[in-house]
Each structure stands twice: as C-alpha cells, then as structure tokens.
CSV table of N, CA, C and O in Angstrom, one decimal:
chain,number,residue,atom,x,y,z
A,1200,MET,N,2.8,21.1,-15.3
A,1200,MET,CA,2.1,21.4,-14.9
A,1200,MET,C,2.6,22.8,-13.4
A,1200,MET,O,2.0,23.8,-13.1
A,1201,LEU,N,4.2,22.2,-12.8
A,1201,LEU,CA,4.6,23.1,-11.9
A,1201,LEU,C,4.8,24.4,-12.1
A,1201,LEU,O,5.2,25.3,-11.7
A,1202,ASP,N,5.3,24.3,-14.0
A,1202,ASP,CA,5.9,25.3,-14.1
A,1202,ASP,C,4.8,26.4,-14.8
A,1202,ASP,O,5.1,27.7,-15.0
A,1203,GLY,N,3.2,26.0,-14.6
A,1203,GLY,CA,2.4,26.9,-14.6
A,1203,GLY,C,2.0,27.9,-13.5
A,1203,GLY,O,2.2,27.8,-12.5
A,1204,PRO,N,0.5,28.6,-14.1
A,1204,PRO,CA,0.4,29.1,-12.5
A,1204,PRO,C,-0.7,28.5,-11.6
A,1204,PRO,O,-1.0,27.4,-11.9
A,1205,LEU,N,-0.3,29.3,-10.5
A,1205,LEU,CA,-0.9,28.4,-9.4
A,1205,LEU,C,-2.3,28.0,-9.3
A,1205,LEU,O,-2.9,26.6,-8.9
A,1206,TRP,N,-3.1,29.0,-9.9
A,1206,TRP,CA,-4.5,28.4,-10.2
A,1206,TRP,C,-4.7,26.9,-11.1
A,1206,TRP,O,-5.4,26.6,-10.7
A,1207,MET,N,-3.7,27.2,-12.2
A,1207,MET,CA,-3.8,25.6,-12.6
A,1207,MET,C,-3.9,24.4,-11.5
A,1207,MET,O,-4.2,23.5,-11.9
A,1208,PHE,N,-2.8,24.6,-11.3
A,1208,PHE,CA,-2.6,23.5,-10.1
A,1208,PHE,C,-3.7,22.9,-9.4
A,1208,PHE,O,-3.8,22.1,-9.1
A,1209,ARG,N,-4.0,24.1,-8.8
A,1209,ARG,CA,-5.3,24.3,-7.8
A,1209,ARG,C,-6.4,23.5,-8.4
A,1209,ARG,O,-7.1,22.9,-8.1
A,1210,PHE,N,-6.8,23.7,-9.9
A,1210,PHE,CA,-7.8,23.1,-10.6
A,1210,PHE,C,-7.8,21.8,-11.1
A,1210,PHE,O,-8.2,21.2,-10.8
A,1211,VAL,N,-6.5,21.7,-11.2
A,1211,VAL,CA,-5.9,20.1,-11.3
A,1211,VAL,C,-6.4,19.0,-10.0
A,1211,VAL,O,-7.0,18.0,-10.4
A,1212,TYR,N,-6.0,20.0,-9.3
A,1212,TYR,CA,-5.4,19.0,-8.2
A,1212,TYR,C,-6.8,18.5,-7.9
A,1212,TYR,O,-7.7,17.6,-7.2
A,1213,GLU,N,-8.0,20.1,-7.2
A,1213,GLU,CA,-9.3,19.8,-6.5
A,1213,GLU,C,-10.0,19.0,-7.4
A,1213,GLU,O,-10.8,18.3,-7.3
A,1214,TYR,N,-10.6,19.2,-9.0
A,1214,TYR,CA,-11.2,18.9,-9.9
A,1214,TYR,C,-11.0,17.4,-10.7
A,1214,TYR,O,-11.7,17.4,-11.1
A,1215,ILE,N,-9.6,17.4,-11.0
A,1215,ILE,CA,-9.3,16.8,-11.5
A,1215,ILE,C,-8.7,15.0,-10.6
A,1215,ILE,O,-9.6,14.0,-10.1
A,1216,LEU,N,-7.6,15.6,-10.0
A,1216,LEU,CA,-6.6,14.7,-9.0
A,1216,LEU,C,-7.5,14.0,-7.9
A,1216,LEU,O,-7.8,13.1,-8.0
A,1217,ASN,N,-8.7,14.9,-7.1
A,1217,ASN,CA,-9.0,14.9,-6.0
A,1217,ASN,C,-10.3,14.3,-6.3
A,1217,ASN,O,-11.1,13.3,-5.7
A,1218,GLY,N,-11.2,14.8,-7.6
A,1218,GLY,CA,-12.1,14.6,-7.6
A,1218,GLY,C,-13.5,14.3,-6.9
A,1218,GLY,O,-14.1,15.2,-6.2
A,1219,ASP,N,-14.0,13.0,-6.6
A,1219,ASP,CA,-15.2,12.7,-5.6
A,1219,ASP,C,-14.4,12.2,-4.9
A,1219,ASP,O,-15.7,11.2,-4.2
A,1220,THR,N,-13.2,11.7,-4.6
A,1220,THR,CA,-12.8,11.5,-3.5
A,1220,THR,C,-13.6,11.9,-2.4
A,1220,THR,O,-13.3,12.8,-2.0
A,1221,SER,N,-13.8,10.8,-1.5
A,1221,SER,CA,-14.4,10.8,0.0
A,1221,SER,C,-13.7,10.2,1.1
A,1221,SER,O,-13.3,9.5,1.0
A,1222,TRP,N,-12.5,11.3,1.6
A,1222,TRP,CA,-11.6,11.3,2.5
A,1222,TRP,C,-12.1,10.9,3.7
A,1222,TRP,O,-11.4,10.1,4.7
A,1223,GLY,N,-13.3,11.3,4.2
A,1223,GLY,CA,-13.9,10.4,5.0
A,1223,GLY,C,-14.7,9.0,5.6
A,1223,GLY,O,-15.5,8.4,6.1
A,1224,HIS,N,-14.4,8.6,4.4
A,1224,HIS,CA,-15.3,7.0,4.0
A,1224,HIS,C,-14.4,6.1,5.0
A,1224,HIS,O,-13.1,6.0,5.4
A,1225,ASP,N,-15.2,5.4,5.7
A,1225,ASP,CA,-15.0,4.6,6.7
A,1225,ASP,C,-14.7,3.1,5.8
A,1225,ASP,O,-16.1,2.9,5.6
A,1226,PRO,N,-13.5,2.6,5.2
A,1226,PRO,CA,-13.3,1.3,4.7
A,1226,PRO,C,-13.8,0.0,5.9
A,1226,PRO,O,-14.3,-1.0,5.1
A,1227,MET,N,-13.6,-0.1,6.1
A,1227,MET,CA,-13.9,-1.4,7.6
A,1227,MET,C,-15.5,-2.2,7.5
A,1227,MET,O,-15.2,-3.1,7.3
A,1228,PRO,N,-16.8,-1.5,7.2
A,1228,PRO,CA,-17.8,-1.9,7.3
A,1228,PRO,C,-17.7,-3.1,5.9
A,1228,PRO,O,-17.8,-3.8,6.0
A,1229,VAL,N,-16.9,-2.2,4.9
A,1229,VAL,CA,-17.0,-3.3,3.5
A,1229,VAL,C,-15.9,-4.1,3.7
A,1229,VAL,O,-16.7,-5.3,3.0
A,1230,ILE,N,-14.8,-4.0,3.9
A,1230,ILE,CA,-13.3,-4.6,4.3
A,1230,ILE,C,-14.3,-6.5,5.4
A,1230,ILE,O,-13.9,-7.3,4.5
A,1231,ARG,N,-15.1,-6.2,6.5
A,1231,ARG,CA,-15.6,-6.9,7.4
A,1231,ARG,C,-16.5,-7.9,6.4
A,1231,ARG,O,-16.8,-9.6,6.8
A,1232,ASN,N,-17.0,-7.3,5.2
A,1232,ASN,CA,-18.3,-8.5,4.1
A,1232,ASN,C,-17.5,-9.0,3.5
A,1232,ASN,O,-18.5,-9.7,2.5
A,1233,VAL,N,-16.0,-8.6,3.1
A,1233,VAL,CA,-15.5,-9.6,1.9
A,1233,VAL,C,-15.1,-10.9,2.5
A,1233,VAL,O,-14.8,-11.3,4.0
A,1234,SER,N,-15.7,-12.4,2.1
A,1234,SER,CA,-15.6,-12.9,2.1
A,1234,SER,C,-14.6,-14.2,1.5
A,1234,SER,O,-14.2,-15.2,2.1
A,1235,VAL,N,-13.8,-13.6,0.9
A,1235,VAL,CA,-13.2,-14.3,0.1
A,1235,VAL,C,-11.3,-14.2,1.0
A,1235,VAL,O,-11.4,-12.9,1.6
A,1236,PRO,N,-10.2,-15.0,0.6
A,1236,PRO,CA,-9.0,-14.3,1.0
A,1236,PRO,C,-8.5,-13.3,0.6
A,1236,PRO,O,-8.6,-13.3,-0.1
A,1237,VAL,N,-7.4,-12.3,1.7
A,1237,VAL,CA,-7.1,-10.9,1.4
A,1237,VAL,C,-5.9,-10.9,1.2
A,1237,VAL,O,-5.5,-11.2,2.8
A,1238,LEU,N,-5.2,-10.5,0.3
A,1238,LEU,CA,-3.4,-10.1,0.5
A,1238,LEU,C,-3.2,-8.4,0.9
A,1238,LEU,O,-3.5,-8.4,-0.5
A,1239,TRP,N,-2.6,-8.1,1.6
A,1239,TRP,CA,-2.5,-6.7,1.4
A,1239,TRP,C,-0.7,-6.8,1.9
A,1239,TRP,O,-0.6,-7.4,2.3
A,1240,VAL,N,-0.4,-5.9,0.4
A,1240,VAL,CA,0.9,-5.5,0.8
A,1240,VAL,C,1.2,-4.3,1.0
A,1240,VAL,O,0.6,-3.2,0.0
A,1241,VAL,N,2.0,-3.6,2.2
A,1241,VAL,CA,2.4,-2.3,2.6
A,1241,VAL,C,3.3,-2.0,2.4
A,1241,VAL,O,4.8,-3.1,2.5
A,1242,ALA,N,3.6,-0.5,1.9
A,1242,ALA,CA,5.2,0.0,2.0
A,1242,ALA,C,5.1,0.5,2.8
A,1242,ALA,O,4.3,1.2,3.6
A,1243,GLY,N,6.3,0.1,3.7
A,1243,GLY,CA,6.6,0.9,5.3
A,1243,GLY,C,7.2,2.5,5.2
A,1243,GLY,O,6.9,3.1,6.2
A,1244,LYS,N,7.2,3.1,4.0
A,1244,LYS,CA,8.0,4.3,3.9
A,1244,LYS,C,7.3,5.1,2.7
A,1244,LYS,O,7.6,5.7,2.4
A,1245,ASP,N,5.9,4.7,2.7
A,1245,ASP,CA,4.9,5.1,1.4
A,1245,ASP,C,4.7,6.6,2.0
A,1245,ASP,O,4.4,7.1,3.0
A,1246,LEU,N,5.0,7.9,1.1
A,1246,LEU,CA,4.4,8.7,1.1
A,1246,LEU,C,2.9,9.7,0.7
A,1246,LEU,O,2.7,10.2,1.0
A,1247,GLU,N,2.6,8.4,0.1
A,1247,GLU,CA,1.2,8.8,-0.7
A,1247,GLU,C,0.0,8.1,0.1
A,1247,GLU,O,-0.9,8.7,0.6
A,1248,ALA,N,0.4,7.3,0.7
A,1248,ALA,CA,-0.5,6.1,1.5
A,1248,ALA,C,0.2,6.2,3.0
A,1248,ALA,O,0.7,4.5,3.0
A,1249,PRO,N,0.6,7.1,3.8
A,1249,PRO,CA,1.1,6.5,5.1
A,1249,PRO,C,0.7,5.0,5.3
A,1249,PRO,O,-1.0,5.2,5.8
A,1250,PRO,N,1.5,4.3,6.1
A,1250,PRO,CA,1.2,2.7,6.3
A,1250,PRO,C,0.8,2.8,8.0
A,1250,PRO,O,-0.3,1.9,7.9
A,1251,GLN,N,0.7,3.4,8.7
A,1251,GLN,CA,0.2,3.0,10.3
A,1251,GLN,C,-1.2,3.0,9.8
A,1251,GLN,O,-1.8,2.2,10.8
A,1252,GLY,N,-1.9,3.8,9.6
A,1252,GLY,CA,-3.6,3.1,10.0
A,1252,GLY,C,-4.0,2.1,9.1
A,1252,GLY,O,-4.8,1.3,9.7
A,1253,THR,N,-3.3,1.9,8.0
A,1253,THR,CA,-3.5,0.4,7.6
A,1253,THR,C,-3.4,-0.7,8.3
A,1253,THR,O,-4.0,-1.6,8.0
A,1254,LEU,N,-2.1,-0.7,8.8
A,1254,LEU,CA,-1.3,-2.0,9.6
A,1254,LEU,C,-2.4,-1.7,10.5
A,1254,LEU,O,-2.8,-2.8,11.1
A,1255,ASP,N,-2.6,-0.8,11.4
A,1255,ASP,CA,-3.6,-0.7,12.6
A,1255,ASP,C,-5.0,-1.5,12.2
A,1255,ASP,O,-5.4,-2.3,13.2
A,1256,ALA,N,-5.2,-1.1,11.0
A,1256,ALA,CA,-6.7,-1.9,10.9
A,1256,ALA,C,-6.6,-3.4,10.2
A,1256,ALA,O,-7.2,-4.4,10.7
A,1257,LEU,N,-5.3,-3.7,9.3
A,1257,LEU,CA,-5.1,-5.1,9.4
A,1257,LEU,C,-4.9,-5.6,10.6
A,1257,LEU,O,-5.4,-6.9,10.6
A,1258,LYS,N,-4.0,-5.4,11.8
A,1258,LYS,CA,-3.9,-6.2,13.1
A,1258,LYS,C,-5.6,-6.0,13.8
A,1258,LYS,O,-5.7,-7.2,14.3
A,1259,LEU,N,-6.3,-5.4,13.5
A,1259,LEU,CA,-7.4,-5.6,14.0
A,1259,LEU,C,-8.4,-6.6,13.1
A,1259,LEU,O,-9.0,-7.8,14.1
A,1260,LEU,N,-8.2,-6.6,11.6
A,1260,LEU,CA,-9.0,-7.4,11.2
A,1260,LEU,C,-8.5,-8.5,11.6
A,1260,LEU,O,-9.1,-9.6,11.7
A,1261,GLN,N,-7.6,-9.1,11.6
A,1261,GLN,CA,-6.8,-10.1,12.4
A,1261,GLN,C,-6.9,-10.8,13.4
A,1261,GLN,O,-7.4,-11.7,13.8
A,1262,ALA,N,-6.8,-9.7,14.4
A,1262,ALA,CA,-6.9,-9.8,15.7
A,1262,ALA,C,-8.8,-10.8,15.6
A,1262,ALA,O,-9.7,-11.5,16.8
A,1263,GLU,N,-9.6,-10.0,14.9
A,1263,GLU,CA,-11.2,-10.3,14.6
A,1263,GLU,C,-11.1,-12.3,13.9
A,1263,GLU,O,-12.0,-12.4,14.1
A,1264,GLY,N,-10.1,-12.8,13.3
A,1264,GLY,CA,-10.3,-13.7,12.6
A,1264,GLY,C,-10.6,-13.9,11.1
A,1264,GLY,O,-10.3,-14.6,10.8
A,1265,ARG,N,-10.3,-12.4,11.3
A,1265,ARG,CA,-10.7,-12.7,9.3
A,1265,ARG,C,-9.4,-13.2,8.2
A,1265,ARG,O,-8.2,-13.5,9.0
A,1266,ASP,N,-10.1,-13.6,7.2
A,1266,ASP,CA,-9.0,-14.3,6.6
A,1266,ASP,C,-8.2,-13.0,5.7
A,1266,ASP,O,-8.4,-13.4,4.7
A,1267,VAL,N,-7.2,-12.8,6.3
A,1267,VAL,CA,-6.6,-11.5,6.0
A,1267,VAL,C,-4.6,-11.6,6.5
A,1267,VAL,O,-4.8,-12.2,6.8
A,1268,ALA,N,-3.9,-11.6,5.1
A,1268,ALA,CA,-2.8,-12.1,5.1
A,1268,ALA,C,-2.4,-10.1,5.0
A,1268,ALA,O,-2.6,-9.9,3.8
A,1269,TYR,N,-1.2,-10.1,5.3
A,1269,TYR,CA,-0.3,-8.8,4.9
A,1269,TYR,C,1.2,-9.1,5.2
A,1269,TYR,O,1.7,-9.5,5.8
A,1270,ALA,N,2.2,-8.3,4.1
A,1270,ALA,CA,3.2,-8.6,4.2
A,1270,ALA,C,3.4,-6.9,4.2
A,1270,ALA,O,3.2,-6.3,3.2
A,1271,VAL,N,5.0,-6.3,4.9
A,1271,VAL,CA,4.9,-5.3,5.0
A,1271,VAL,C,6.5,-5.3,4.3
A,1271,VAL,O,7.7,-6.0,5.0
A,1272,PHE,N,6.9,-4.5,3.2
A,1272,PHE,CA,8.3,-4.4,2.9
A,1272,PHE,C,8.7,-2.7,3.7
A,1272,PHE,O,8.4,-1.5,2.9
A,1273,GLU,N,9.7,-2.7,4.2
A,1273,GLU,CA,9.6,-1.5,5.3
A,1273,GLU,C,9.9,-0.7,4.6
A,1273,GLU,O,9.8,0.7,4.9
A,1274,ASP,N,11.7,-1.1,4.0
A,1274,ASP,CA,12.1,0.0,3.3
A,1274,ASP,C,11.8,0.5,1.8
A,1274,ASP,O,12.4,0.7,1.1
A,1275,THR,N,10.2,0.7,1.6
A,1275,THR,CA,10.4,0.6,-0.1
A,1275,THR,C,8.9,1.7,0.3
A,1275,THR,O,8.1,2.1,1.3
A,1276,ASP,N,8.9,2.9,-1.0
A,1276,ASP,CA,7.6,3.6,-1.0
A,1276,ASP,C,6.5,3.0,-1.4
A,1276,ASP,O,6.6,1.9,-2.2
A,1277,HIS,N,5.8,3.5,-1.9
A,1277,HIS,CA,4.3,3.4,-2.8
A,1277,HIS,C,4.8,2.4,-3.6
A,1277,HIS,O,5.9,3.2,-5.2
A,1278,GLY,N,3.7,1.7,-3.9
A,1278,GLY,CA,4.5,0.7,-5.4
A,1278,GLY,C,5.5,-0.4,-5.2
A,1278,GLY,O,5.5,-1.2,-5.8
A,1279,MET,N,6.0,-0.4,-3.3
A,1279,MET,CA,7.1,-1.5,-3.2
A,1279,MET,C,8.3,-1.0,-4.2
A,1279,MET,O,8.9,-2.3,-4.4
A,1280,VAL,N,8.4,-0.1,-4.3
A,1280,VAL,CA,9.7,0.5,-5.0
A,1280,VAL,C,11.0,0.5,-3.6
A,1280,VAL,O,10.5,1.5,-2.8
A,1281,GLU,N,12.0,0.0,-4.3
A,1281,GLU,CA,12.9,0.9,-3.1
A,1281,GLU,C,13.7,2.1,-3.6
A,1281,GLU,O,13.7,2.3,-4.7
A,1282,PHE,N,14.2,3.0,-2.7
A,1282,PHE,CA,14.6,4.5,-3.3
A,1282,PHE,C,15.9,4.8,-2.6
A,1282,PHE,O,16.7,4.0,-1.7
A,1283,GLU,N,16.6,5.8,-2.9
A,1283,GLU,CA,17.8,6.1,-2.1
A,1283,GLU,C,16.9,7.7,-2.3
A,1283,GLU,O,16.7,8.4,-3.3
A,1284,GLU,N,17.7,8.3,-1.3
A,1284,GLU,CA,17.4,10.2,-1.2
A,1284,GLU,C,18.2,10.5,-1.8
A,1284,GLU,O,19.4,10.3,-1.2
A,1285,GLY,N,18.1,11.7,-2.1
A,1285,GLY,CA,18.9,12.4,-2.9
A,1285,GLY,C,18.7,14.0,-2.7
A,1285,GLY,O,17.4,14.5,-2.4
A,1286,PRO,N,19.3,15.1,-3.8
A,1286,PRO,CA,19.0,16.0,-3.4
A,1286,PRO,C,17.4,16.7,-4.3
A,1286,PRO,O,17.0,17.7,-3.4
A,1287,GLU,N,16.9,15.6,-4.7
A,1287,GLU,CA,15.6,16.0,-5.7
A,1287,GLU,C,14.5,15.0,-4.8
A,1287,GLU,O,14.0,15.3,-5.2
A,1288,GLY,N,15.0,14.7,-3.7
A,1288,GLY,CA,13.9,13.6,-3.1
A,1288,GLY,C,14.5,12.3,-3.3
A,1288,GLY,O,15.3,12.0,-3.7
A,1289,ARG,N,13.2,11.3,-3.6
A,1289,ARG,CA,13.6,10.1,-3.6
A,1289,ARG,C,13.4,9.6,-5.0
A,1289,ARG,O,13.0,10.1,-5.8
A,1290,GLU,N,15.0,8.8,-5.3
A,1290,GLU,CA,15.1,7.9,-6.4
A,1290,GLU,C,14.8,6.8,-6.8
A,1290,GLU,O,15.2,6.3,-6.0
A,1291,VAL,N,13.8,6.3,-7.3
A,1291,VAL,CA,13.5,5.1,-7.2
A,1291,VAL,C,14.5,4.2,-7.8
A,1291,VAL,O,15.1,4.9,-9.0
A,1292,THR,N,15.2,3.1,-7.2
A,1292,THR,CA,16.4,1.8,-7.3
A,1292,THR,C,15.8,0.8,-8.3
A,1292,THR,O,16.3,0.4,-9.3
A,1293,ARG,N,14.5,0.0,-7.6
A,1293,ARG,CA,14.1,-0.8,-8.6
A,1293,ARG,C,12.9,-1.2,-7.5
A,1293,ARG,O,12.5,-0.7,-6.4
A,1294,TYR,N,12.3,-3.0,-7.9
A,1294,TYR,CA,11.0,-3.0,-6.8
A,1294,TYR,C,11.9,-3.7,-5.5
A,1294,TYR,O,12.6,-4.6,-6.3
A,1295,ALA,N,11.5,-4.0,-5.0
A,1295,ALA,CA,11.2,-4.7,-3.6
A,1295,ALA,C,11.7,-6.6,-3.7
A,1295,ALA,O,11.0,-6.9,-4.6
A,1296,GLU,N,12.7,-6.6,-3.6
A,1296,GLU,CA,13.1,-8.0,-4.0
A,1296,GLU,C,12.2,-9.1,-3.2
A,1296,GLU,O,11.9,-8.9,-1.7
A,1297,GLY,N,11.5,-9.7,-3.8
A,1297,GLY,CA,10.7,-10.8,-3.9
A,1297,GLY,C,9.1,-10.8,-3.6
A,1297,GLY,O,8.4,-11.6,-3.7
A,1298,TYR,N,8.8,-9.3,-3.8
A,1298,TYR,CA,7.7,-8.7,-4.0
A,1298,TYR,C,6.6,-9.6,-5.0
A,1298,TYR,O,5.5,-9.8,-4.6
A,1299,PHE,N,7.1,-9.8,-6.1
A,1299,PHE,CA,6.7,-10.1,-7.2
A,1299,PHE,C,6.6,-12.0,-7.1
A,1299,PHE,O,5.5,-12.1,-7.4
A,1300,ALA,N,7.5,-11.7,-6.6
A,1300,ALA,CA,7.4,-14.0,-6.4
A,1300,ALA,C,6.5,-14.2,-4.9
A,1300,ALA,O,5.6,-15.1,-4.9
A,1301,MET,N,6.4,-13.0,-4.0
A,1301,MET,CA,5.3,-13.0,-3.0
A,1301,MET,C,3.7,-13.4,-3.4
A,1301,MET,O,2.9,-13.7,-3.4
A,1302,VAL,N,4.0,-12.4,-4.2
A,1302,VAL,CA,2.4,-11.9,-4.9
A,1302,VAL,C,2.5,-12.9,-5.8
A,1302,VAL,O,0.8,-14.1,-5.4
A,1303,ALA,N,2.7,-14.0,-6.8
A,1303,ALA,CA,2.6,-14.5,-7.9
A,1303,ALA,C,1.9,-16.4,-6.6
A,1303,ALA,O,1.3,-16.9,-6.7
A,1304,ASP,N,3.3,-16.4,-5.9
A,1304,ASP,CA,3.1,-17.7,-4.9
A,1304,ASP,C,1.7,-17.4,-4.3
A,1304,ASP,O,0.8,-18.9,-3.9
A,1305,TRP,N,1.3,-16.6,-3.3
A,1305,TRP,CA,0.0,-16.1,-2.8
A,1305,TRP,C,-1.4,-16.3,-3.4
A,1305,TRP,O,-2.2,-16.7,-3.3
A,1306,ILE,N,-1.3,-15.8,-5.0
A,1306,ILE,CA,-2.1,-16.0,-5.7
A,1306,ILE,C,-2.6,-17.5,-6.2
A,1306,ILE,O,-3.4,-18.0,-6.1
A,1307,ARG,N,-1.5,-18.3,-6.2
A,1307,ARG,CA,-1.6,-19.6,-7.0
A,1307,ARG,C,-1.6,-20.4,-5.8
A,1307,ARG,O,-3.1,-21.6,-5.9
A,1308,ASP,N,-1.2,-20.1,-3.8
A,1308,ASP,CA,-1.4,-21.0,-3.2
A,1308,ASP,C,-2.5,-20.8,-2.0
A,1308,ASP,O,-2.6,-21.3,-1.1
A,1309,GLY,N,-2.3,-19.1,-2.0
A,1309,GLY,CA,-3.1,-18.8,-1.3
A,1309,GLY,C,-2.7,-18.6,0.2
A,1309,GLY,O,-3.2,-18.0,1.6
A,1310,SER,N,-1.3,-18.3,0.6
A,1310,SER,CA,-0.4,-18.1,1.3
A,1310,SER,C,1.4,-17.8,0.8
A,1310,SER,O,1.1,-18.3,-0.1
A,1311,PHE,N,1.6,-17.5,2.0
A,1311,PHE,CA,3.0,-17.5,2.0
A,1311,PHE,C,3.7,-19.0,1.9
A,1311,PHE,O,3.6,-19.6,2.7
A,1312,GLN,N,4.6,-19.2,1.2
A,1312,GLN,CA,5.3,-20.2,0.9
A,1312,GLN,C,6.8,-20.0,1.2
A,1312,GLN,O,7.8,-21.4,1.6
A,1313,ARG,N,7.4,-18.6,1.5
A,1313,ARG,CA,8.7,-18.6,1.6
A,1313,ARG,C,9.3,-17.7,2.4
A,1313,ARG,O,8.4,-16.9,2.6
A,1314,ALA,N,10.4,-17.2,2.5
A,1314,ALA,CA,10.7,-15.5,2.9
A,1314,ALA,C,10.5,-15.0,1.7
A,1314,ALA,O,11.2,-15.7,0.3
A,1315,TYR,N,10.6,-13.3,1.7
A,1315,TYR,CA,10.7,-12.8,0.5
A,1315,TYR,C,11.3,-11.5,0.5
A,1315,TYR,O,10.6,-10.5,1.1
A,1316,GLY,N,12.3,-11.2,0.8
A,1316,GLY,CA,13.5,-10.3,0.7
A,1316,GLY,C,13.2,-10.3,1.7
A,1316,GLY,O,13.5,-10.6,3.0
A,1317,GLN,N,13.3,-9.0,2.4
A,1317,GLN,CA,13.1,-8.2,3.8
A,1317,GLN,C,11.4,-8.1,4.5
A,1317,GLN,O,11.5,-7.4,5.5
A,1318,ALA,N,10.5,-8.8,3.6
A,1318,ALA,CA,9.1,-8.6,4.0
A,1318,ALA,C,8.9,-9.1,5.2
A,1318,ALA,O,9.6,-10.4,5.8
A,1319,GLN,N,7.9,-8.3,5.9
A,1319,GLN,CA,7.9,-9.1,7.2
A,1319,GLN,C,6.3,-9.4,7.1
A,1319,GLN,O,5.6,-8.4,6.6
A,1320,LEU,N,6.3,-10.8,7.4
A,1320,LEU,CA,4.8,-11.4,6.8
A,1320,LEU,C,4.6,-11.1,8.0
A,1320,LEU,O,4.6,-11.7,9.3
A,1321,HIS,N,2.7,-11.3,8.0
A,1321,HIS,CA,1.7,-11.9,8.7
A,1321,HIS,C,0.5,-12.4,8.0
A,1321,HIS,O,-0.3,-11.9,7.4
A,1322,PRO,N,1.1,-13.5,7.6
A,1322,PRO,CA,-0.3,-14.8,7.3
A,1322,PRO,C,-1.5,-14.8,8.3
A,1322,PRO,O,-1.6,-14.5,9.1
A,1323,SER,N,-2.4,-15.4,8.0
A,1323,SER,CA,-4.1,-15.0,7.6
A,1323,SER,C,-4.2,-15.9,8.9
A,1323,SER,O,-3.5,-16.9,9.2
A,1324,PRO,N,-5.0,-15.5,10.1
A,1324,PRO,CA,-4.8,-16.5,11.2
A,1324,PRO,C,-5.9,-17.9,11.0
A,1324,PRO,O,-6.2,-18.9,12.0
A,1325,GLN,N,-6.5,-17.8,9.8
A,1325,GLN,CA,-7.3,-19.1,9.7
A,1325,GLN,C,-6.4,-20.0,8.7
A,1325,GLN,O,-5.6,-19.8,7.8
C-alpha cells in the first residue's frame, strides 16, 4: 500500500481502517457498569495505544474500589512484545516473559499467583 499513490493510502486509512471509530467515546461509564473481575494488561511502550491514559483510568477505577487488576510490561510494545530498536524501527524479538502464564493464572484463579517476568502487578483492591 505504501508503494501506491497517496490517495490510496488516505482512502484505506479513512474509510477502511478508521471506519466508524469514535475517538471521542468516553469508556468510563461502561467500564464502571462491569460487574465481573477485570484484568488489563498494558504495554509500557505501546506506540499504537499509548498507555498513560489507560493507566490513569485504571488507577481511578481501583481508587473507587472496582474489581480491576492490571499489569504493566514496561519495556513492551502493543501485544506485550519485546523489541529492539533498529534502523528500520522496532523489531519484535519475543513475547514478554511471564505474559502467557499470568493470563492463564488469572483466568484460572482470578488473581496473580506469582511474579511474571518484569511485569509490574497491580492487584484488584477487592
């Protein structure tokens, strides 16, 4: 696609990838109505979804006593992948150590059971 004309890129981005996405949506009212325990896994160096807004929201939800747990894999990009910076940009090297075990433990037990690589764990206040 990047080898094609600029109009093609704009068309694909605006009408196919961006679609009907509402970037002004406030997710907090919906999240506050979730009545089951929730786990969020955040990539600390995510280029697709920069983490700070999400982390601020998760801290607020925990301060409200919501059943929300989260983990931050600080040196990962979107998808909890580790990477090396190269001349072409980021080159994925592997999934973060402990990521899959953490998700499996949380699904099975509803809580963190141990350390998971370099993840910073923030258990639910409940």
